[in-house]
Coordinates of C-alpha atoms in Angstrom, one line a residue:
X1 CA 0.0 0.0 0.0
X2 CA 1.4 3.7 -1.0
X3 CA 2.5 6.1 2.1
X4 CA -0.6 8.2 2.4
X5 CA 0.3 11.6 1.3
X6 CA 0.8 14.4 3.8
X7 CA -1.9 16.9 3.8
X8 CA -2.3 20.8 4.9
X9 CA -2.2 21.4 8.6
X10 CA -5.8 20.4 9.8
X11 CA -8.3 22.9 11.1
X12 CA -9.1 23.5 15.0
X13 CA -11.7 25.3 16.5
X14 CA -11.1 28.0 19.5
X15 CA -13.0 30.9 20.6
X16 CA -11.2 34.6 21.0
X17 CA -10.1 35.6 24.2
X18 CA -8.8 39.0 23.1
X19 CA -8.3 41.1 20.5
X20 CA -5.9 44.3 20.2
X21 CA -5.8 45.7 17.3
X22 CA -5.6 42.9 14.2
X23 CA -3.7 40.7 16.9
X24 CA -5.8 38.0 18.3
X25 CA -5.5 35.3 21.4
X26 CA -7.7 32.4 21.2
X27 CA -8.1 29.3 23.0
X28 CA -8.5 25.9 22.4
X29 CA -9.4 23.6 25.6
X30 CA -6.7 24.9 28.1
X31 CA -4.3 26.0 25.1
X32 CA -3.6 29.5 24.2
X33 CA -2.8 30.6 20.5
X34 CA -1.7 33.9 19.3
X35 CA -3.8 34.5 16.0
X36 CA -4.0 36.5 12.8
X37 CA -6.4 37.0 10.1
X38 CA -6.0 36.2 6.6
X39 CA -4.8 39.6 4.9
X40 CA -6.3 42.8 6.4
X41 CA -9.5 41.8 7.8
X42 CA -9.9 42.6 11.6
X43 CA -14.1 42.0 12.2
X44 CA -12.9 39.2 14.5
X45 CA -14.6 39.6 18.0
X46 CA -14.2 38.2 21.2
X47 CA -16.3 35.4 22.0
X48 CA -16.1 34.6 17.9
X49 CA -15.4 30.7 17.4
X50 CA -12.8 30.4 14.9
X51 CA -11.8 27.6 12.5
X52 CA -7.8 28.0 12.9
X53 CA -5.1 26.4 11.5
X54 CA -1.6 26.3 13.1
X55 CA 1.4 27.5 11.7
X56 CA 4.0 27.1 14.9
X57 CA 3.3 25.4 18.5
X58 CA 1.7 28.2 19.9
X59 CA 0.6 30.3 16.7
X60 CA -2.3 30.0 14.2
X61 CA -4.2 31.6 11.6
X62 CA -8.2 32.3 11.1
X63 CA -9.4 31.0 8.3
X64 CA -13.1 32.0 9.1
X65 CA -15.4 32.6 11.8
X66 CA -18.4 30.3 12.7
X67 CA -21.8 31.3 12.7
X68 CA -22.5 34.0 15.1
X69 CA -25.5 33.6 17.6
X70 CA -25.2 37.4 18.7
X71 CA -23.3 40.6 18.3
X72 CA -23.1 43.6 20.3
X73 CA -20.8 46.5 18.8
X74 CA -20.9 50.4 19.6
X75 CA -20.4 53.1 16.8
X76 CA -20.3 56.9 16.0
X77 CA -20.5 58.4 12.8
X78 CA -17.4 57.6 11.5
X79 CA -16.9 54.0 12.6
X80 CA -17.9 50.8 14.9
X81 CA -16.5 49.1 17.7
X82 CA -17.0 45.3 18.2
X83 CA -17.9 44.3 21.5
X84 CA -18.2 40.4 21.9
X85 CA -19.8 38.2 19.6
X86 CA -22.4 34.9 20.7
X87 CA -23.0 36.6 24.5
X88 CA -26.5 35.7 25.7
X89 CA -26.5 38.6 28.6
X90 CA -25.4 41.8 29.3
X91 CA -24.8 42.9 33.1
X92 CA -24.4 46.7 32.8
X93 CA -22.8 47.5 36.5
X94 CA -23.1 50.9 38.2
X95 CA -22.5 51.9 41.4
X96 CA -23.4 54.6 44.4
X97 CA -20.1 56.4 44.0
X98 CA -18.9 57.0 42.1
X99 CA -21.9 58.8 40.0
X100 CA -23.3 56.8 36.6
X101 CA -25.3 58.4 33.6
X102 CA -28.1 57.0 32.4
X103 CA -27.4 57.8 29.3
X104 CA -25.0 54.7 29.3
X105 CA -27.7 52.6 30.9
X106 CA -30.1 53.4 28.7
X107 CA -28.3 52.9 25.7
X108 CA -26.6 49.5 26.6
X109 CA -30.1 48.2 27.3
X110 CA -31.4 49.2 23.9
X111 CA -28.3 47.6 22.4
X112 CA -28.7 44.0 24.5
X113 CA -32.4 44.5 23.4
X114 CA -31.7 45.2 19.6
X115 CA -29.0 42.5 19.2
X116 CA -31.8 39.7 21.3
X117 CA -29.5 39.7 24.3
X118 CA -31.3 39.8 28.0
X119 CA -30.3 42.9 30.0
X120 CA -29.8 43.2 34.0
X121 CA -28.6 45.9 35.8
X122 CA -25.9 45.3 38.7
X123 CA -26.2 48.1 41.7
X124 CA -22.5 47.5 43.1
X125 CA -20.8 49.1 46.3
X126 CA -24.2 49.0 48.5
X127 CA -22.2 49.4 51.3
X128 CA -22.3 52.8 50.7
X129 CA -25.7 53.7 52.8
X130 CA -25.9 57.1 52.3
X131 CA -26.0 57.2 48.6
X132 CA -28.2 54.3 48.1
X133 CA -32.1 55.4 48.3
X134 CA -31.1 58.0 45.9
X135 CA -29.7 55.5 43.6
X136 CA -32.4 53.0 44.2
X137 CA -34.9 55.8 43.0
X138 CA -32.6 56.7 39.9
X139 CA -32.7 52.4 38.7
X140 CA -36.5 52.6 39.1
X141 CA -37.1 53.3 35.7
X142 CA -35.5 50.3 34.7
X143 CA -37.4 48.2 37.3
X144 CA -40.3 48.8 35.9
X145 CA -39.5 48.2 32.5
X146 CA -38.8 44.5 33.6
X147 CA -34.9 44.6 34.1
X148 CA -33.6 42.7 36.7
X149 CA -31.4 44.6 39.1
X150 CA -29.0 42.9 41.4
X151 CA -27.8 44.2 44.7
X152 CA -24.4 43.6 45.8
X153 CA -21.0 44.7 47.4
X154 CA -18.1 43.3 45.7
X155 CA -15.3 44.7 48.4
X156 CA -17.8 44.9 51.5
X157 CA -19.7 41.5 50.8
X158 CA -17.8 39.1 48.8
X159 CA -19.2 36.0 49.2
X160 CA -22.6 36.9 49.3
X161 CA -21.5 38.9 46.0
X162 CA -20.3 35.5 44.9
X163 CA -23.5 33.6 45.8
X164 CA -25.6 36.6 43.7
X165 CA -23.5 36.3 40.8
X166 CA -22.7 32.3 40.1
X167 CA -26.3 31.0 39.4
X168 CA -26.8 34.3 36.9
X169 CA -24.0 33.3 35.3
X170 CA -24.3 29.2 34.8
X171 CA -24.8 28.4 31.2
X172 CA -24.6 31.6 29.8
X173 CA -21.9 33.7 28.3
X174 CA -21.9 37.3 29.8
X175 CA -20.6 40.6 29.6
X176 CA -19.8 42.9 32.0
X177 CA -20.0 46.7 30.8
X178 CA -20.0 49.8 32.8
X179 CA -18.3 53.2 32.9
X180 CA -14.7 53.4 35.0
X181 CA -14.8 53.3 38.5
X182 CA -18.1 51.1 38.9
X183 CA -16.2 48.1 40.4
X184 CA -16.0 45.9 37.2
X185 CA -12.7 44.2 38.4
X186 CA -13.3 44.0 41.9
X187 CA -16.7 41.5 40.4
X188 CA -14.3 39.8 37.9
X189 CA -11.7 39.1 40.2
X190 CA -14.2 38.0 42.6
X191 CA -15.9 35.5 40.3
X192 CA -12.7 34.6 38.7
X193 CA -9.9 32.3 39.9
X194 CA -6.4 34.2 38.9
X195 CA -8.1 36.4 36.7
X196 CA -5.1 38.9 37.4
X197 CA -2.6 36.1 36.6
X198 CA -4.8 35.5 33.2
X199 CA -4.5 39.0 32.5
X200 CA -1.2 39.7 32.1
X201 CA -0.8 36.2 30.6
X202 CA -3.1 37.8 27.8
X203 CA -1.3 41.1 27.8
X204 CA 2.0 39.5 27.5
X205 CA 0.7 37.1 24.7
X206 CA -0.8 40.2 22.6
X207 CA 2.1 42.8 23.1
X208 CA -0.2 45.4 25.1
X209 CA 2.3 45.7 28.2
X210 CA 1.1 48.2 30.5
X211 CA -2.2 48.8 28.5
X212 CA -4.3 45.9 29.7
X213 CA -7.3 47.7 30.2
X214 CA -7.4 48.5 26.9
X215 CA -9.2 45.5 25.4
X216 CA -11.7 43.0 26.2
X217 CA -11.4 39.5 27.0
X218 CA -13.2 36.5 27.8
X219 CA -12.5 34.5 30.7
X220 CA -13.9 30.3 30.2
X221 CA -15.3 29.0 33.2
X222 CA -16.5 26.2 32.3
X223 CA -17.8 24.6 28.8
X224 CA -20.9 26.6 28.7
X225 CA -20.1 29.1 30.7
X226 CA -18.2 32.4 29.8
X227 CA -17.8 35.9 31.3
X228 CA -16.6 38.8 29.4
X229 CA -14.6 41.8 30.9
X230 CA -14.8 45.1 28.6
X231 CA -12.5 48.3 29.2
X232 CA -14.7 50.8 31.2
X233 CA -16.3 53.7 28.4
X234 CA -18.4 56.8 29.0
X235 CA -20.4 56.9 26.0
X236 CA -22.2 54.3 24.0
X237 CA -23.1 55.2 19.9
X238 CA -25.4 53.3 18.1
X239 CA -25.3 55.0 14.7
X240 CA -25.9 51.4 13.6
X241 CA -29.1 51.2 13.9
X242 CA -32.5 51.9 11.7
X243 CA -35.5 54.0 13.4
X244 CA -37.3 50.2 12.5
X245 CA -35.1 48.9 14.9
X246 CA -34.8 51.4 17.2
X247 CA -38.4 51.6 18.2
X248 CA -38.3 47.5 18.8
X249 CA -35.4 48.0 20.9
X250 CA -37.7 50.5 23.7
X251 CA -39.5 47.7 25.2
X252 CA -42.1 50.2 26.6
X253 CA -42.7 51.4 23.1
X254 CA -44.2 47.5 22.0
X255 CA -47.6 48.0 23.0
X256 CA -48.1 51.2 21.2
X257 CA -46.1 50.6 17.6
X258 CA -49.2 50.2 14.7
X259 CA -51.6 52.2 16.7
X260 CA -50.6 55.6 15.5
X261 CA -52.6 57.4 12.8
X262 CA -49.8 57.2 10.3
X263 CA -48.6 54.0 9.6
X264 CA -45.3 55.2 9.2
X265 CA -45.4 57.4 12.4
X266 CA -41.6 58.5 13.4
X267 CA -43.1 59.4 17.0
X268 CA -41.4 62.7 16.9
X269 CA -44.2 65.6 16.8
X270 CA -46.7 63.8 14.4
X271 CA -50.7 64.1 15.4
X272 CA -52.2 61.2 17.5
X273 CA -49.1 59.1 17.7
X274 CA -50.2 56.5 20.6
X275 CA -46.3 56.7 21.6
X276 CA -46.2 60.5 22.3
X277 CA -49.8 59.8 24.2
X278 CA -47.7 57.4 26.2
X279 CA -44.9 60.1 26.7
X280 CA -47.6 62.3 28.0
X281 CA -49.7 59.9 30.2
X282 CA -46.5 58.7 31.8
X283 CA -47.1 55.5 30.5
X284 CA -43.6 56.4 28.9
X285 CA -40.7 58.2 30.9
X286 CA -39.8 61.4 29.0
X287 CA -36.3 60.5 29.4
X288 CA -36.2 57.4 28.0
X289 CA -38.2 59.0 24.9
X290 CA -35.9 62.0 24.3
X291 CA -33.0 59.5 24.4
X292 CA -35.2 57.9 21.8
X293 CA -34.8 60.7 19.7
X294 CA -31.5 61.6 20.3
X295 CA -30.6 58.0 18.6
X296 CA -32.9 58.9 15.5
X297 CA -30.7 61.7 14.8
X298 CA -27.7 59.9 15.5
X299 CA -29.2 57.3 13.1
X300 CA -29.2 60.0 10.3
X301 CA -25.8 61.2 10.8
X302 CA -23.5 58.0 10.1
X303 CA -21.0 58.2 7.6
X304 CA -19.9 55.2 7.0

C-alpha cells in the first residue's frame, strides 16, 4: 500500500479571548494561540469561534469565523466598535459612588435589546448607605421596565457577591460593561480564579504591556459558561441602527407601535401618535423618549 500523502495542517476550532488591534489570542481547551487573520481583515470579535489552523506550537491563523448567535458592537459616525460576539447577557454595573449616567444605561439596554440579548442591571458598592435610596430611586425606571437589578457589594460582601452572581452566570456567556470606576474588576476578580494572573498572561501574549485595560477578553469558566470583561467607556453610539429597529429595541414602546394614525409614524411631533400619548400619560418616561430621539438623529448622521 502507498504512504498516504501528507496533507495541509488540519483545522481546529477555539474561541477569542482578546483582541488588540488585528492581533488576536484564542483558545482551544486549556491552550492558548496567538492569532492573525488572513490579509487585512480585523471583524474578528471576542467570544467569535474560529476555525484555525496552526502555523507554529503556539501560533495559528483564522481562516473564518463560525456562525454568530449574537453581536453587540458600539459606533459613532465615523466607525464601529465590536464588542463580543455569541454573548446571551449583558450585566451593565453601576455603582453609588462613584456617580453613573443614564445615558449609558439606557443605551446599553437598547443595544442588549436590539442584538436579542437579555439585560440586568448590577447596583455595586451597597455598602455605601448614604448614597443608596437616591440611587435605588434613579434604577426605578429600569425596574419597571422588567430589568432585573441585582444588589451587591463586591469589596464589603464578597461572598454573598459571589453567591448573587454564580447561578446568573451558569450556562450563559456574559458581559460585563460599565463606565470606569463602577467596580467591574473587583466583580471579575471576585468571580474569577487568577483572573489577574490571566490578565497579564493575555497582555503578554498580545504585546499590550502596561495597556491591559485596553481590550476585552473572555475568561472560560466552564464549557458553557463564559464571562466577558470590557475596558470601562463613558459613552455608547449606536449609529448602527435603523429608526425600524430602534423603536423595537424601547421595550415600553411595543404595545403602542401600529396604533398611531400614520402607519409610518416617526413618534417625533406627528398628530395622535399613541407613543407621544404614552410620553404624556407617563405610560412612557420622558427621558427614555428623548434619548429615543437623540438616537434617531444619531441614526441619520452616520458616515460610514
Amino acid at each position: 500500500m502507498a504512504a498516504p500523502k501528507h496533507t495541509a495542517a488540519t483545522t481546529e476550532i477555539g474561541i477569542v479571548i482578546a483582541a488588540h488591534g488585528r492581533h488576536y489570542l484564542a483558545q482551544i481547551g486549556s491552550e492558548k494561540l496567538q492569532c492573525v487573520t488572513r490579509g487585512k481583515k480585523s471583524d474578528v470579535a471576542v467570544g467569535d469561534r474560529v476555525n484555525l489552523k496552526r502555523t507554529s506550537a503556539n501560533q495559528a491563523v483564522i481562516e473564518s469565523i463560525g456562525e454568530r448567535q449574537t453581536l453587540l458592537y458600539r459606533s459613532d459616525q465615523y466607525k464601529s466598535k465590536l464588542l463580543a460576539a455569541n454573548v446571551t447577557q449583558l450585566f451593565i454595573v453601576v455603582a453609588t459612588e462613584p456617580g453613573f449616567t443614564d445615558d449609558l444605561i439606557s443605551r446599553a439596554l437598547v443595544a442588549a435589546e436590539s442584538a436579542g440579548v437579555a439585560a440586568h442591571i448590577v447596583l455595586n458598592k451597597t455598602d455605601i448607605v448614604a448614597a443608596l435610596p437616591r440611587t435605588r430611586e434613579r434604577l426605578e425606571v429600569y425596574r419597571r421596565l422588567g430589568y432585573p437589578i441585582h444588589e451587591v457589594s463586591a469589596t464589603a460582601e464578597p461572598d454573598a457577591t459571589r453567591a448573587i452572581f454564580m447561578p446568573l452566570l451558569q450556562g450563559q456567556s456574559t458581559i460585563l460593561i460599565g463606565q470606569s470606576g463602577m467596580g467591574k474588576s473587583s466583580l471579575i476578580n471576585l468571580i474569577v480564579p487568577d483572573a489577574a494572573i490571566a490578565v497579564r498572561e493575555i497582555s503578554a501574549a498580545l504585546d499590550t504591556g502596561k495597556h491591559t485595560t485596553t481590550f476585552t477578553r473572555l475568561y472560560v469558566m466552564a464549557d458553557d459558561t463564559a464571562i466577558i470583561d470590557s475596558p470601562g467607556f463613558q459613552e455608547f453610539g449606536l449609529y448602527q441602527l435603523s429608526e425600524g429597529m430602534l423603536e423595537r429595541a424601547f421595550r415600553e414602546f411595543q404595545p403602542y407601535l401600529g396604533q398611531c394614525k400614520f402607519y409610518n409614524c416617526h413618534h417625533l411631533s406627528e398628530p395622535n401618535c399613541a407613543v407621544l400619548a404614552a410620553v404624556a400619560s407617563g405610560e412612557i418616561a420622558p427621558m427614555r423618549h428623548a434619548l429615543y430621539v437623540q438616537l434617531l438623529h444619531e441614526s441619520s448622521q452616520k458616515l460610514y
